[in-house]
């Protein structure tokens, strides 16, 4: 009897764990979604966000099922590459406290990082065109811009704090 109970608890535990990561997000109200997301670890949140982003991109671009795996890998590679390039620029500075030479150097660095980002985007656009049509690559970049704009709309704007404002290349 103890073995049966023990086995039951193990199976029940696996069931809870599996249920934890396989939510029906469409049937949840926003409050439930927020609660579930807040209970996830940072790594789980990051994975969930990546999964949502990829699903949204796949749906938006209407990627053929046979190309989804290859495109997803390429798209994630592209995003990681862009992230690495952006990390080369330290946005935590106050331009008003920089000397003229420091400001010129920072400005030049921002141009160089911007050019690297553009070059990387071109490189991956060429790679993506081997998997999906050019029109869908264009639509992808267009939807990225719309997602970025929406994310920026949701960020709180603190106009009083100029030293903590982020500068992007």
PDB file of C-alpha atoms in Angstrom:
ATOM      1  CA  UNK A   1       0.000   0.000   0.000  1.00  0.00           C
ATOM      2  CA  UNK A   2       2.867   2.386   0.835  1.00  0.00           C
ATOM      3  CA  UNK A   3       4.454   1.729  -2.549  1.00  0.00           C
ATOM      4  CA  UNK A   4       1.188   2.551  -4.294  1.00  0.00           C
ATOM      5  CA  UNK A   5       0.817   5.814  -2.351  1.00  0.00           C
ATOM      6  CA  UNK A   6       4.455   6.703  -2.976  1.00  0.00           C
ATOM      7  CA  UNK A   7       4.048   6.019  -6.704  1.00  0.00           C
ATOM      8  CA  UNK A   8       0.843   8.057  -6.766  1.00  0.00           C
ATOM      9  CA  UNK A   9       2.573  11.063  -5.144  1.00  0.00           C
ATOM     10  CA  UNK A  10       5.471  10.876  -7.587  1.00  0.00           C
ATOM     11  CA  UNK A  11       3.114  10.757 -10.575  1.00  0.00           C
ATOM     12  CA  UNK A  12       1.041  13.575  -9.074  1.00  0.00           C
ATOM     13  CA  UNK A  13       4.208  15.639  -8.554  1.00  0.00           C
ATOM     14  CA  UNK A  14       5.264  15.166 -12.172  1.00  0.00           C
ATOM     15  CA  UNK A  15       1.764  16.098 -13.266  1.00  0.00           C
ATOM     16  CA  UNK A  16       1.917  19.347 -11.290  1.00  0.00           C
ATOM     17  CA  UNK A  17       5.330  20.157 -12.673  1.00  0.00           C
ATOM     18  CA  UNK A  18       4.216  19.496 -16.255  1.00  0.00           C
ATOM     19  CA  UNK A  19       1.067  21.543 -15.717  1.00  0.00           C
ATOM     20  CA  UNK A  20       3.144  24.413 -14.403  1.00  0.00           C
ATOM     21  CA  UNK A  21       4.829  25.021 -17.748  1.00  0.00           C
ATOM     22  CA  UNK A  22       1.915  24.214 -20.041  1.00  0.00           C
ATOM     23  CA  UNK A  23      -0.681  26.880 -19.314  1.00  0.00           C
ATOM     24  CA  UNK A  24      -3.603  27.777 -21.544  1.00  0.00           C
ATOM     25  CA  UNK A  25      -2.729  31.459 -21.733  1.00  0.00           C
ATOM     26  CA  UNK A  26      -5.674  32.347 -23.959  1.00  0.00           C
ATOM     27  CA  UNK A  27      -8.220  31.177 -21.374  1.00  0.00           C
ATOM     28  CA  UNK A  28      -6.566  33.055 -18.489  1.00  0.00           C
ATOM     29  CA  UNK A  29      -7.576  36.530 -17.517  1.00  0.00           C
ATOM     30  CA  UNK A  30      -4.776  39.127 -17.317  1.00  0.00           C
ATOM     31  CA  UNK A  31      -4.629  38.947 -13.519  1.00  0.00           C
ATOM     32  CA  UNK A  32      -4.076  35.163 -13.616  1.00  0.00           C
ATOM     33  CA  UNK A  33      -1.388  35.531 -16.295  1.00  0.00           C
ATOM     34  CA  UNK A  34       0.415  38.143 -14.246  1.00  0.00           C
ATOM     35  CA  UNK A  35       0.304  35.934 -11.152  1.00  0.00           C
ATOM     36  CA  UNK A  36       1.676  32.923 -13.033  1.00  0.00           C
ATOM     37  CA  UNK A  37       4.445  34.993 -14.627  1.00  0.00           C
ATOM     38  CA  UNK A  38       5.399  36.560 -11.298  1.00  0.00           C
ATOM     39  CA  UNK A  39       5.770  33.065  -9.802  1.00  0.00           C
ATOM     40  CA  UNK A  40       8.244  31.990 -12.496  1.00  0.00           C
ATOM     41  CA  UNK A  41      11.988  32.144 -11.967  1.00  0.00           C
ATOM     42  CA  UNK A  42      13.892  34.719 -14.054  1.00  0.00           C
ATOM     43  CA  UNK A  43      15.167  31.934 -16.324  1.00  0.00           C
ATOM     44  CA  UNK A  44      11.635  30.576 -16.807  1.00  0.00           C
ATOM     45  CA  UNK A  45      10.339  34.074 -17.579  1.00  0.00           C
ATOM     46  CA  UNK A  46      13.091  34.587 -20.132  1.00  0.00           C
ATOM     47  CA  UNK A  47      12.283  31.258 -21.812  1.00  0.00           C
ATOM     48  CA  UNK A  48       8.560  32.031 -21.764  1.00  0.00           C
ATOM     49  CA  UNK A  49       9.129  35.445 -23.324  1.00  0.00           C
ATOM     50  CA  UNK A  50      11.348  33.864 -25.987  1.00  0.00           C
ATOM     51  CA  UNK A  51       8.670  31.250 -26.697  1.00  0.00           C
ATOM     52  CA  UNK A  52       5.914  33.908 -26.943  1.00  0.00           C
ATOM     53  CA  UNK A  53       8.061  36.096 -29.187  1.00  0.00           C
ATOM     54  CA  UNK A  54       8.906  33.197 -31.508  1.00  0.00           C
ATOM     55  CA  UNK A  55       5.282  32.027 -31.681  1.00  0.00           C
ATOM     56  CA  UNK A  56       4.103  35.550 -32.424  1.00  0.00           C
ATOM     57  CA  UNK A  57       6.704  35.958 -35.174  1.00  0.00           C
ATOM     58  CA  UNK A  58       5.857  32.558 -36.686  1.00  0.00           C
ATOM     59  CA  UNK A  59       2.137  33.361 -36.689  1.00  0.00           C
ATOM     60  CA  UNK A  60       2.626  36.883 -37.988  1.00  0.00           C
ATOM     61  CA  UNK A  61       4.898  35.747 -40.838  1.00  0.00           C
ATOM     62  CA  UNK A  62       2.913  32.577 -41.546  1.00  0.00           C
ATOM     63  CA  UNK A  63       6.090  30.488 -41.764  1.00  0.00           C
ATOM     64  CA  UNK A  64       5.700  27.090 -43.461  1.00  0.00           C
ATOM     65  CA  UNK A  65       5.822  24.239 -40.920  1.00  0.00           C
ATOM     66  CA  UNK A  66       8.816  22.699 -42.697  1.00  0.00           C
ATOM     67  CA  UNK A  67      10.826  25.914 -42.327  1.00  0.00           C
ATOM     68  CA  UNK A  68       9.883  26.763 -38.713  1.00  0.00           C
ATOM     69  CA  UNK A  69      12.752  24.955 -36.971  1.00  0.00           C
ATOM     70  CA  UNK A  70      15.438  26.354 -39.286  1.00  0.00           C
ATOM     71  CA  UNK A  71      13.981  29.851 -39.210  1.00  0.00           C
ATOM     72  CA  UNK A  72      13.570  29.822 -35.405  1.00  0.00           C
ATOM     73  CA  UNK A  73      17.205  28.827 -34.969  1.00  0.00           C
ATOM     74  CA  UNK A  74      18.344  31.532 -37.376  1.00  0.00           C
ATOM     75  CA  UNK A  75      16.116  34.174 -35.787  1.00  0.00           C
ATOM     76  CA  UNK A  76      17.322  33.350 -32.263  1.00  0.00           C
ATOM     77  CA  UNK A  77      20.924  33.437 -33.533  1.00  0.00           C
ATOM     78  CA  UNK A  78      20.245  36.862 -35.056  1.00  0.00           C
ATOM     79  CA  UNK A  79      18.734  38.198 -31.822  1.00  0.00           C
ATOM     80  CA  UNK A  80      21.657  36.896 -29.761  1.00  0.00           C
ATOM     81  CA  UNK A  81      24.115  38.473 -32.189  1.00  0.00           C
ATOM     82  CA  UNK A  82      22.315  41.824 -31.984  1.00  0.00           C
ATOM     83  CA  UNK A  83      22.308  41.578 -28.184  1.00  0.00           C
ATOM     84  CA  UNK A  84      26.072  40.955 -28.127  1.00  0.00           C
ATOM     85  CA  UNK A  85      26.713  43.974 -30.318  1.00  0.00           C
ATOM     86  CA  UNK A  86      24.478  46.203 -28.177  1.00  0.00           C
ATOM     87  CA  UNK A  87      26.293  45.073 -25.040  1.00  0.00           C
ATOM     88  CA  UNK A  88      29.439  46.773 -26.370  1.00  0.00           C
ATOM     89  CA  UNK A  89      27.827  50.148 -25.663  1.00  0.00           C
ATOM     90  CA  UNK A  90      27.510  51.236 -22.035  1.00  0.00           C
ATOM     91  CA  UNK A  91      24.369  53.392 -21.851  1.00  0.00           C
ATOM     92  CA  UNK A  92      24.835  54.367 -18.184  1.00  0.00           C
ATOM     93  CA  UNK A  93      26.396  57.784 -18.497  1.00  0.00           C
ATOM     94  CA  UNK A  94      25.313  61.366 -18.112  1.00  0.00           C
ATOM     95  CA  UNK A  95      26.245  63.331 -21.254  1.00  0.00           C
ATOM     96  CA  UNK A  96      26.294  66.582 -19.289  1.00  0.00           C
ATOM     97  CA  UNK A  97      29.197  65.369 -17.137  1.00  0.00           C
ATOM     98  CA  UNK A  98      31.399  64.331 -20.070  1.00  0.00           C
ATOM     99  CA  UNK A  99      34.205  66.492 -21.400  1.00  0.00           C
ATOM    100  CA  UNK A 100      34.083  67.451 -25.071  1.00  0.00           C
ATOM    101  CA  UNK A 101      36.599  64.739 -25.955  1.00  0.00           C
ATOM    102  CA  UNK A 102      34.722  62.093 -23.945  1.00  0.00           C
ATOM    103  CA  UNK A 103      31.423  63.115 -25.538  1.00  0.00           C
ATOM    104  CA  UNK A 104      32.954  62.959 -29.039  1.00  0.00           C
ATOM    105  CA  UNK A 105      34.367  59.502 -28.295  1.00  0.00           C
ATOM    106  CA  UNK A 106      31.030  58.291 -26.936  1.00  0.00           C
ATOM    107  CA  UNK A 107      29.200  59.690 -29.956  1.00  0.00           C
ATOM    108  CA  UNK A 108      31.666  58.012 -32.321  1.00  0.00           C
ATOM    109  CA  UNK A 109      31.266  54.739 -30.416  1.00  0.00           C
ATOM    110  CA  UNK A 110      27.479  54.982 -30.774  1.00  0.00           C
ATOM    111  CA  UNK A 111      27.871  55.425 -34.557  1.00  0.00           C
ATOM    112  CA  UNK A 112      30.199  52.419 -34.750  1.00  0.00           C
ATOM    113  CA  UNK A 113      27.831  50.215 -32.731  1.00  0.00           C
ATOM    114  CA  UNK A 114      24.906  51.411 -34.863  1.00  0.00           C
ATOM    115  CA  UNK A 115      26.826  50.465 -38.009  1.00  0.00           C
ATOM    116  CA  UNK A 116      27.669  47.022 -36.569  1.00  0.00           C
ATOM    117  CA  UNK A 117      23.980  46.482 -35.791  1.00  0.00           C
ATOM    118  CA  UNK A 118      23.021  47.471 -39.334  1.00  0.00           C
ATOM    119  CA  UNK A 119      25.707  45.248 -40.874  1.00  0.00           C
ATOM    120  CA  UNK A 120      24.569  42.335 -38.712  1.00  0.00           C
ATOM    121  CA  UNK A 121      20.964  42.921 -39.741  1.00  0.00           C
ATOM    122  CA  UNK A 122      21.958  42.845 -43.414  1.00  0.00           C
ATOM    123  CA  UNK A 123      23.960  39.645 -42.890  1.00  0.00           C
ATOM    124  CA  UNK A 124      21.031  37.879 -41.240  1.00  0.00           C
ATOM    125  CA  UNK A 125      18.538  39.248 -43.772  1.00  0.00           C
ATOM    126  CA  UNK A 126      20.581  37.458 -46.451  1.00  0.00           C
ATOM    127  CA  UNK A 127      20.654  34.249 -44.396  1.00  0.00           C
ATOM    128  CA  UNK A 128      16.910  34.429 -43.676  1.00  0.00           C
ATOM    129  CA  UNK A 129      16.135  34.839 -47.381  1.00  0.00           C
ATOM    130  CA  UNK A 130      17.553  31.354 -47.881  1.00  0.00           C
ATOM    131  CA  UNK A 131      14.687  30.064 -45.684  1.00  0.00           C
ATOM    132  CA  UNK A 132      11.813  32.523 -46.180  1.00  0.00           C
ATOM    133  CA  UNK A 133      10.893  34.984 -48.968  1.00  0.00           C
ATOM    134  CA  UNK A 134      12.259  38.519 -48.945  1.00  0.00           C
ATOM    135  CA  UNK A 135       8.784  39.931 -48.245  1.00  0.00           C
ATOM    136  CA  UNK A 136       8.612  37.968 -44.977  1.00  0.00           C
ATOM    137  CA  UNK A 137      12.080  39.149 -43.924  1.00  0.00           C
ATOM    138  CA  UNK A 138      10.931  42.715 -44.501  1.00  0.00           C
ATOM    139  CA  UNK A 139       7.756  42.035 -42.540  1.00  0.00           C
ATOM    140  CA  UNK A 140       9.857  40.543 -39.720  1.00  0.00           C
ATOM    141  CA  UNK A 141      11.960  43.676 -39.369  1.00  0.00           C
ATOM    142  CA  UNK A 142       8.835  45.802 -39.578  1.00  0.00           C
ATOM    143  CA  UNK A 143       7.147  43.805 -36.795  1.00  0.00           C
ATOM    144  CA  UNK A 144      10.311  44.021 -34.666  1.00  0.00           C
ATOM    145  CA  UNK A 145      10.056  47.790 -34.820  1.00  0.00           C
ATOM    146  CA  UNK A 146       6.387  47.694 -33.829  1.00  0.00           C
ATOM    147  CA  UNK A 147       7.163  45.361 -30.892  1.00  0.00           C
ATOM    148  CA  UNK A 148       9.959  47.660 -29.733  1.00  0.00           C
ATOM    149  CA  UNK A 149       7.617  50.661 -29.923  1.00  0.00           C
ATOM    150  CA  UNK A 150       4.950  48.837 -27.888  1.00  0.00           C
ATOM    151  CA  UNK A 151       7.511  47.811 -25.260  1.00  0.00           C
ATOM    152  CA  UNK A 152       8.728  51.406 -25.000  1.00  0.00           C
ATOM    153  CA  UNK A 153       5.135  52.623 -24.557  1.00  0.00           C
ATOM    154  CA  UNK A 154       4.742  50.324 -21.541  1.00  0.00           C
ATOM    155  CA  UNK A 155       7.980  51.410 -19.865  1.00  0.00           C
ATOM    156  CA  UNK A 156       7.497  54.067 -17.205  1.00  0.00           C
ATOM    157  CA  UNK A 157       8.987  57.383 -18.228  1.00  0.00           C
ATOM    158  CA  UNK A 158      10.878  59.266 -15.543  1.00  0.00           C
ATOM    159  CA  UNK A 159      11.582  62.725 -16.892  1.00  0.00           C
ATOM    160  CA  UNK A 160      13.047  64.019 -13.616  1.00  0.00           C
ATOM    161  CA  UNK A 161      16.065  61.701 -13.554  1.00  0.00           C
ATOM    162  CA  UNK A 162      18.473  62.626 -16.336  1.00  0.00           C
ATOM    163  CA  UNK A 163      21.493  60.772 -14.956  1.00  0.00           C
ATOM    164  CA  UNK A 164      19.763  57.386 -15.158  1.00  0.00           C
ATOM    165  CA  UNK A 165      18.313  57.837 -18.601  1.00  0.00           C
ATOM    166  CA  UNK A 166      19.385  55.250 -21.125  1.00  0.00           C
ATOM    167  CA  UNK A 167      21.228  56.261 -24.240  1.00  0.00           C
ATOM    168  CA  UNK A 168      21.039  53.869 -27.157  1.00  0.00           C
ATOM    169  CA  UNK A 169      23.251  53.806 -30.220  1.00  0.00           C
TER     170      UNK A 169
END
